Amino acid sequence: MSDRQDRQNPYQPHLARIVRILPQIPDHRLFQLRFEDDEVARNFKHRPGQFVELSVLGTGEAPISISSSPTRPGTLELCVRKVGRVTEALFRLGVDAVIGIRGPYGNGYPVEEMEGHNLLLVAGGLGMAPLRSLLWYAMDNRSKFKDIILMYGARVPGDMLFKYELLGLLDQPDIKCLLTVDRDDTGRWPAHIGVVPKLFDKVELDPKTTIAAVCGPPVMYKFVLQKLLERNFSKDHILMSLERKMKCGVGKCGHCAIGYKYTCLDGPIFTYWDVINLPEVV
């Protein structure tokens, strides 16, 4: 049975070849993939914030956020942290190896509703992986958005994902890029030092015309949400990416159920209004 004929099976992955591997930080790599089937490659459409199920033959599969923008088709980029059996097997593969991809899954960011607004992206740690897709989507559609502000933090410069790509935005006039690290032992870090919430002191934000997209560790959510609420952001102007506990990707296993919601179907992008009505989310 061909790859195209299997498309009706939601658990059937499409074959994709690893065309490039870009080390990011220790135990994190950016995998560039290309689908083996030309028709699958042409028809694969995703939204920023969605995820795929990546499978390594003979090992299993794992949900991974898409880091590339739909405005840059041809290759699919996944930033993967080596943690667990599947990703450890993936890291043993090299360029030209074939893996499985099914999806995309999840709701993704409501980019059409976000157009015409200021965009505030706030990321910490691996949270930059899904937000990178939204960042480049907005930059590639620059005329559809007002001000774009990126706040991204890591513990040290060596822990920053896409570091040189993002450092290239520091002096770009059509985005306010604020990068920060908790500490800099090198003495050569060219941006800010301190935690992400401190970056709010660097910008003026209009809560009525700004939509915030936040993704990072739970401790960061707590303090970033406090900053946003202090600035009178409405709960539906705060979008949070909650990717924990996802497994099958199609709402069958129940592994990602939070209250009455399934993260893989109803999320992973939720408004803060959704989140405060879900138990123990952050």
mmCIF file of C-alpha atoms in Angstrom:
data_model
loop_
_atom_site.group_PDB
_atom_site.id
_atom_site.type_symbol
_atom_site.label_atom_id
_atom_site.label_comp_id
_atom_site.label_asym_id
_atom_site.label_seq_id
_atom_site.Cartn_x
_atom_site.Cartn_y
_atom_site.Cartn_z
ATOM 1 C CA MET A 1 0.000 0.000 0.000
ATOM 2 C CA SER A 2 1.425 3.368 -0.961
ATOM 3 C CA ASP A 3 2.036 6.317 1.355
ATOM 4 C CA ARG A 4 -0.847 8.167 -0.336
ATOM 5 C CA GLN A 5 -3.285 5.265 0.028
ATOM 6 C CA ASP A 6 -2.577 5.078 3.771
ATOM 7 C CA ARG A 7 -3.559 8.699 4.330
ATOM 8 C CA GLN A 8 -6.994 7.798 5.702
ATOM 9 C CA ASN A 9 -5.404 5.974 8.651
ATOM 10 C CA PRO A 10 -4.815 8.625 11.356
ATOM 11 C CA TYR A 11 -2.008 6.558 12.902
ATOM 12 C CA GLN A 12 -0.139 5.983 9.636
ATOM 13 C CA PRO A 13 2.966 8.179 9.517
ATOM 14 C CA HIS A 14 4.367 9.639 6.348
ATOM 15 C CA LEU A 15 7.996 8.932 5.661
ATOM 16 C CA ALA A 16 10.364 11.873 5.919
ATOM 17 C CA ARG A 17 14.099 12.063 5.416
ATOM 18 C CA ILE A 18 16.471 13.973 7.680
ATOM 19 C CA VAL A 19 18.210 16.467 5.399
ATOM 20 C CA ARG A 20 20.096 18.502 7.993
ATOM 21 C CA ILE A 21 20.871 18.406 11.705
ATOM 22 C CA LEU A 22 21.798 21.650 13.453
ATOM 23 C CA PRO A 23 23.054 21.332 17.049
ATOM 24 C CA GLN A 24 21.580 24.050 19.242
ATOM 25 C CA ILE A 25 22.545 23.618 22.871
ATOM 26 C CA PRO A 26 23.556 20.452 24.762
ATOM 27 C CA ASP A 27 20.940 17.732 24.132
ATOM 28 C CA HIS A 28 18.923 19.962 21.755
ATOM 29 C CA ARG A 29 19.078 19.712 17.971
ATOM 30 C CA LEU A 30 17.138 21.229 15.098
ATOM 31 C CA PHE A 31 16.167 18.532 12.588
ATOM 32 C CA GLN A 32 15.302 19.626 9.052
ATOM 33 C CA LEU A 33 13.066 17.068 7.338
ATOM 34 C CA ARG A 34 11.691 16.564 3.847
ATOM 35 C CA PHE A 35 8.785 14.246 3.064
ATOM 36 C CA GLU A 36 9.626 11.358 0.754
ATOM 37 C CA ASP A 37 6.339 11.638 -1.138
ATOM 38 C CA ASP A 38 6.130 14.786 -3.267
ATOM 39 C CA GLU A 39 2.360 15.010 -2.931
ATOM 40 C CA VAL A 40 2.563 14.748 0.862
ATOM 41 C CA ALA A 41 5.189 17.484 0.841
ATOM 42 C CA ARG A 42 3.006 19.754 -1.298
ATOM 43 C CA ASN A 43 -0.128 19.134 0.757
ATOM 44 C CA PHE A 44 1.408 19.408 4.224
ATOM 45 C CA LYS A 45 -0.005 22.601 5.749
ATOM 46 C CA HIS A 46 0.387 23.695 9.331
ATOM 47 C CA ARG A 47 -0.228 26.666 11.583
ATOM 48 C CA PRO A 48 2.311 28.121 14.005
ATOM 49 C CA GLY A 49 1.867 26.397 17.354
ATOM 50 C CA GLN A 50 0.863 22.992 15.989
ATOM 51 C CA PHE A 51 2.805 19.774 16.584
ATOM 52 C CA VAL A 52 3.495 16.468 14.855
ATOM 53 C CA GLU A 53 3.993 12.922 16.051
ATOM 54 C CA LEU A 54 7.542 11.876 15.177
ATOM 55 C CA SER A 55 8.288 8.157 15.020
ATOM 56 C CA VAL A 56 11.586 6.310 14.930
ATOM 57 C CA LEU A 57 11.090 2.901 13.337
ATOM 58 C CA GLY A 58 11.210 0.105 15.888
ATOM 59 C CA THR A 59 11.263 2.482 18.850
ATOM 60 C CA GLY A 60 8.061 4.487 19.111
ATOM 61 C CA GLU A 61 6.779 8.003 18.611
ATOM 62 C CA ALA A 62 6.672 11.298 20.471
ATOM 63 C CA PRO A 63 4.855 14.640 20.037
ATOM 64 C CA ILE A 64 7.177 17.426 18.871
ATOM 65 C CA SER A 65 6.348 21.099 18.263
ATOM 66 C CA ILE A 66 6.925 22.462 14.785
ATOM 67 C CA SER A 67 9.611 25.156 14.805
ATOM 68 C CA SER A 68 9.433 26.196 11.163
ATOM 69 C CA SER A 69 6.988 28.712 9.729
ATOM 70 C CA PRO A 70 4.329 27.702 7.190
ATOM 71 C CA THR A 71 5.554 30.691 5.178
ATOM 72 C CA ARG A 72 8.737 28.720 4.458
ATOM 73 C CA PRO A 73 7.532 25.431 2.942
ATOM 74 C CA GLY A 74 9.680 22.634 1.570
ATOM 75 C CA THR A 75 11.275 21.463 4.774
ATOM 76 C CA LEU A 76 9.820 20.830 8.202
ATOM 77 C CA GLU A 77 11.914 21.875 11.204
ATOM 78 C CA LEU A 78 11.631 20.268 14.619
ATOM 79 C CA CYS A 79 13.702 21.369 17.600
ATOM 80 C CA VAL A 80 14.095 18.276 19.738
ATOM 81 C CA ARG A 81 15.409 17.799 23.255
ATOM 82 C CA LYS A 82 16.985 14.414 23.963
ATOM 83 C CA VAL A 83 14.848 13.081 26.756
ATOM 84 C CA GLY A 84 13.359 9.596 26.641
ATOM 85 C CA ARG A 85 13.602 6.532 24.419
ATOM 86 C CA VAL A 86 12.311 8.003 21.135
ATOM 87 C CA THR A 87 14.414 11.135 21.126
ATOM 88 C CA GLU A 88 17.505 9.186 22.202
ATOM 89 C CA ALA A 89 16.959 6.919 19.169
ATOM 90 C CA LEU A 90 16.446 9.996 16.961
ATOM 91 C CA PHE A 91 19.743 11.482 18.123
ATOM 92 C CA ARG A 92 21.525 8.281 17.047
ATOM 93 C CA LEU A 93 20.330 8.842 13.462
ATOM 94 C CA GLY A 94 22.224 10.891 10.947
ATOM 95 C CA VAL A 95 21.480 12.861 7.800
ATOM 96 C CA ASP A 96 19.637 10.762 5.188
ATOM 97 C CA ALA A 97 17.939 8.566 7.783
ATOM 98 C CA VAL A 98 14.180 8.099 7.349
ATOM 99 C CA ILE A 99 11.683 8.684 10.139
ATOM 100 C CA GLY A 100 7.886 8.873 10.372
ATOM 101 C CA ILE A 101 5.775 11.997 10.693
ATOM 102 C CA ARG A 102 2.027 12.225 11.217
ATOM 103 C CA GLY A 103 0.029 15.367 11.749
ATOM 104 C CA PRO A 104 -0.004 18.287 12.064
ATOM 105 C CA TYR A 105 -2.142 18.248 15.199
ATOM 106 C CA GLY A 106 -3.570 20.759 17.631
ATOM 107 C CA ASN A 107 -5.229 24.100 17.090
ATOM 108 C CA GLY A 108 -2.189 26.347 16.597
ATOM 109 C CA TYR A 109 -2.205 30.101 17.060
ATOM 110 C CA PRO A 110 -5.242 31.983 15.666
ATOM 111 C CA VAL A 111 -3.015 33.997 13.357
ATOM 112 C CA GLU A 112 -5.872 35.526 11.367
ATOM 113 C CA GLU A 113 -7.357 36.958 14.578
ATOM 114 C CA MET A 114 -3.920 38.175 15.663
ATOM 115 C CA GLU A 115 -3.365 40.163 12.490
ATOM 116 C CA GLY A 116 -3.775 43.900 12.879
ATOM 117 C CA HIS A 117 -2.550 43.758 16.499
ATOM 118 C CA ASN A 118 0.752 44.334 18.229
ATOM 119 C CA LEU A 119 2.377 40.977 18.903
ATOM 120 C CA LEU A 120 4.244 40.181 22.113
ATOM 121 C CA LEU A 121 6.106 36.848 22.152
ATOM 122 C CA VAL A 122 7.444 35.750 25.539
ATOM 123 C CA ALA A 123 9.547 32.593 25.737
ATOM 124 C CA GLY A 124 11.776 30.833 28.200
ATOM 125 C CA GLY A 125 14.024 27.839 27.595
ATOM 126 C CA LEU A 126 12.611 25.316 25.119
ATOM 127 C CA GLY A 127 9.483 27.473 24.827
ATOM 128 C CA MET A 128 11.208 29.252 21.942
ATOM 129 C CA ALA A 129 10.814 26.106 19.810
ATOM 130 C CA PRO A 130 7.079 26.536 19.040
ATOM 131 C CA LEU A 131 7.221 30.339 19.234
ATOM 132 C CA ARG A 132 9.902 30.403 16.529
ATOM 133 C CA SER A 133 7.242 29.272 14.054
ATOM 134 C CA LEU A 134 4.994 32.190 15.049
ATOM 135 C CA LEU A 135 7.913 34.622 15.069
ATOM 136 C CA TRP A 136 8.911 33.913 11.477
ATOM 137 C CA TYR A 137 5.293 33.725 10.351
ATOM 138 C CA ALA A 138 4.782 37.263 11.657
ATOM 139 C CA MET A 139 8.082 38.525 10.243
ATOM 140 C CA ASP A 140 7.302 37.018 6.835
ATOM 141 C CA ASN A 141 3.873 38.717 6.947
ATOM 142 C CA ARG A 142 5.224 41.889 8.521
ATOM 143 C CA SER A 143 2.643 44.247 6.998
ATOM 144 C CA LYS A 144 -0.198 42.333 8.678
ATOM 145 C CA PHE A 145 1.005 43.092 12.205
ATOM 146 C CA LYS A 146 1.744 46.255 14.136
ATOM 147 C CA ASP A 147 4.683 46.228 16.568
ATOM 148 C CA ILE A 148 6.379 42.892 17.155
ATOM 149 C CA ILE A 149 8.196 42.394 20.452
ATOM 150 C CA LEU A 150 10.146 39.268 21.345
ATOM 151 C CA MET A 151 11.218 38.549 24.931
ATOM 152 C CA TYR A 152 13.305 35.417 25.320
ATOM 153 C CA GLY A 153 15.399 34.238 28.231
ATOM 154 C CA ALA A 154 17.765 31.421 29.076
ATOM 155 C CA ARG A 155 19.963 30.648 32.070
ATOM 156 C CA VAL A 156 23.263 31.372 30.298
ATOM 157 C CA PRO A 157 24.199 32.324 26.707
ATOM 158 C CA GLY A 158 25.099 28.719 25.948
ATOM 159 C CA ASP A 159 21.552 27.613 26.804
ATOM 160 C CA MET A 160 19.815 29.911 24.305
ATOM 161 C CA LEU A 161 18.106 28.169 21.401
ATOM 162 C CA PHE A 162 18.569 29.686 17.927
ATOM 163 C CA LYS A 163 21.033 32.078 19.563
ATOM 164 C CA TYR A 164 22.766 33.477 16.493
ATOM 165 C CA GLU A 165 19.521 33.636 14.522
ATOM 166 C CA LEU A 166 17.931 35.713 17.285
ATOM 167 C CA LEU A 167 21.020 37.845 17.931
ATOM 168 C CA GLY A 168 20.661 38.878 14.288
ATOM 169 C CA LEU A 169 17.331 40.489 15.197
ATOM 170 C CA LEU A 170 18.749 42.776 17.901
ATOM 171 C CA ASP A 171 19.376 45.668 15.524
ATOM 172 C CA GLN A 172 16.570 44.952 13.080
ATOM 173 C CA PRO A 173 14.214 47.961 12.904
ATOM 174 C CA ASP A 174 10.954 46.072 12.359
ATOM 175 C CA ILE A 175 11.092 44.083 15.607
ATOM 176 C CA LYS A 176 12.001 44.863 19.204
ATOM 177 C CA CYS A 177 14.063 41.842 20.200
ATOM 178 C CA LEU A 178 14.861 41.576 23.920
ATOM 179 C CA LEU A 179 17.125 38.657 24.824
ATOM 180 C CA THR A 180 18.229 37.994 28.363
ATOM 181 C CA VAL A 181 20.224 35.473 30.373
ATOM 182 C CA ASP A 182 20.186 34.874 34.103
ATOM 183 C CA ARG A 183 23.959 35.224 34.220
ATOM 184 C CA ASP A 184 26.866 35.706 31.829
ATOM 185 C CA ASP A 185 30.162 34.191 32.910
ATOM 186 C CA THR A 186 31.765 35.048 29.550
ATOM 187 C CA GLY A 187 31.442 38.810 29.852
ATOM 188 C CA ARG A 188 30.646 38.942 26.133
ATOM 189 C CA TRP A 189 26.865 38.676 26.158
ATOM 190 C CA PRO A 190 25.554 41.603 24.040
ATOM 191 C CA ALA A 191 22.011 41.785 25.397
ATOM 192 C CA HIS A 192 20.272 41.853 28.783
ATOM 193 C CA ILE A 193 21.038 40.045 32.031
ATOM 194 C CA GLY A 194 18.190 39.087 34.356
ATOM 195 C CA VAL A 195 15.012 37.064 34.290
ATOM 196 C CA VAL A 196 12.395 37.386 31.548
ATOM 197 C CA PRO A 197 9.774 39.305 33.601
ATOM 198 C CA LYS A 198 12.339 42.102 34.099
ATOM 199 C CA LEU A 199 12.163 42.774 30.349
ATOM 200 C CA PHE A 200 8.678 44.210 30.805
ATOM 201 C CA ASP A 201 10.374 47.295 32.276
ATOM 202 C CA LYS A 202 11.970 47.902 28.842
ATOM 203 C CA VAL A 203 8.790 48.327 26.803
ATOM 204 C CA GLU A 204 5.530 50.218 26.638
ATOM 205 C CA LEU A 205 2.586 47.900 25.993
ATOM 206 C CA ASP A 206 -0.955 48.767 24.984
ATOM 207 C CA PRO A 207 -3.092 45.913 26.351
ATOM 208 C CA LYS A 208 -6.028 46.771 24.069
ATOM 209 C CA THR A 209 -4.076 46.359 20.852
ATOM 210 C CA THR A 210 -1.525 43.731 21.899
ATOM 211 C CA ILE A 211 -1.846 39.951 21.927
ATOM 212 C CA ALA A 212 0.694 38.063 24.025
ATOM 213 C CA ALA A 213 1.874 34.552 23.163
ATOM 214 C CA VAL A 214 3.697 32.908 26.074
ATOM 215 C CA CYS A 215 5.585 29.609 26.193
ATOM 216 C CA GLY A 216 8.091 28.448 28.763
ATOM 217 C CA PRO A 217 8.609 26.618 32.038
ATOM 218 C CA PRO A 218 5.821 26.775 34.660
ATOM 219 C CA VAL A 219 7.770 29.101 36.946
ATOM 220 C CA MET A 220 8.090 31.627 34.122
ATOM 221 C CA TYR A 221 4.350 31.537 33.412
ATOM 222 C CA LYS A 222 3.594 32.577 36.982
ATOM 223 C CA PHE A 223 5.637 35.773 36.843
ATOM 224 C CA VAL A 224 4.940 36.663 33.207
ATOM 225 C CA LEU A 225 1.207 36.342 33.776
ATOM 226 C CA GLN A 226 1.558 38.634 36.778
ATOM 227 C CA LYS A 227 3.249 41.250 34.577
ATOM 228 C CA LEU A 228 0.598 40.975 31.877
ATOM 229 C CA LEU A 229 -2.285 41.248 34.325
ATOM 230 C CA GLU A 230 -0.640 44.246 36.028
ATOM 231 C CA ARG A 231 -0.719 45.900 32.594
ATOM 232 C CA ASN A 232 -4.417 45.145 32.245
ATOM 233 C CA PHE A 233 -4.166 42.540 29.507
ATOM 234 C CA SER A 234 -7.535 40.865 29.066
ATOM 235 C CA LYS A 235 -7.522 37.118 29.576
ATOM 236 C CA ASP A 236 -8.382 36.433 25.954
ATOM 237 C CA HIS A 237 -5.366 38.472 24.787
ATOM 238 C CA ILE A 238 -2.988 36.075 26.555
ATOM 239 C CA LEU A 239 -2.251 32.864 24.629
ATOM 240 C CA MET A 240 -0.421 30.045 26.379
ATOM 241 C CA SER A 241 1.135 26.960 24.788
ATOM 242 C CA LEU A 242 0.581 23.917 26.997
ATOM 243 C CA GLU A 243 2.174 20.845 25.491
ATOM 244 C CA ARG A 244 2.609 18.584 28.438
ATOM 245 C CA LYS A 245 1.234 15.050 28.599
ATOM 246 C CA MET A 246 0.350 14.726 24.908
ATOM 247 C CA LYS A 247 0.693 11.229 23.474
ATOM 248 C CA CYS A 248 -1.513 9.972 20.615
ATOM 249 C CA GLY A 249 -2.224 13.393 19.125
ATOM 250 C CA VAL A 250 -5.785 12.542 18.066
ATOM 251 C CA GLY A 251 -7.724 12.541 21.336
ATOM 252 C CA LYS A 252 -8.037 8.761 21.678
ATOM 253 C CA CYS A 253 -5.696 7.810 24.520
ATOM 254 C CA GLY A 254 -6.902 10.404 27.048
ATOM 255 C CA HIS A 255 -3.342 10.924 28.236
ATOM 256 C CA CYS A 256 -3.483 14.711 27.797
ATOM 257 C CA ALA A 257 -6.963 15.247 29.240
ATOM 258 C CA ILE A 258 -7.126 18.223 31.616
ATOM 259 C CA GLY A 259 -10.575 18.499 33.082
ATOM 260 C CA TYR A 260 -12.944 18.436 30.110
ATOM 261 C CA LYS A 261 -10.284 19.482 27.570
ATOM 262 C CA TYR A 262 -7.838 17.458 25.501
ATOM 263 C CA THR A 263 -4.565 19.276 25.027
ATOM 264 C CA CYS A 264 -3.943 17.597 21.681
ATOM 265 C CA LEU A 265 -7.363 18.547 20.266
ATOM 266 C CA ASP A 266 -8.455 21.707 22.101
ATOM 267 C CA GLY A 267 -4.866 22.991 22.463
ATOM 268 C CA PRO A 268 -1.988 23.162 22.782
ATOM 269 C CA ILE A 269 -2.776 26.893 22.479
ATOM 270 C CA PHE A 270 -5.174 28.116 25.162
ATOM 271 C CA THR A 271 -6.220 31.576 26.232
ATOM 272 C CA TYR A 272 -5.576 32.488 29.855
ATOM 273 C CA TRP A 273 -9.335 32.497 30.268
ATOM 274 C CA ASP A 274 -9.379 28.800 29.284
ATOM 275 C CA VAL A 275 -6.475 28.045 31.581
ATOM 276 C CA ILE A 276 -7.965 29.500 34.762
ATOM 277 C CA ASN A 277 -10.958 27.239 34.227
ATOM 278 C CA LEU A 278 -8.773 24.122 33.939
ATOM 279 C CA PRO A 279 -7.414 22.439 37.082
ATOM 280 C CA GLU A 280 -3.682 22.348 37.816
ATOM 281 C CA VAL A 281 -2.538 23.421 34.362
ATOM 282 C CA VAL A 282 0.347 25.663 35.367
#
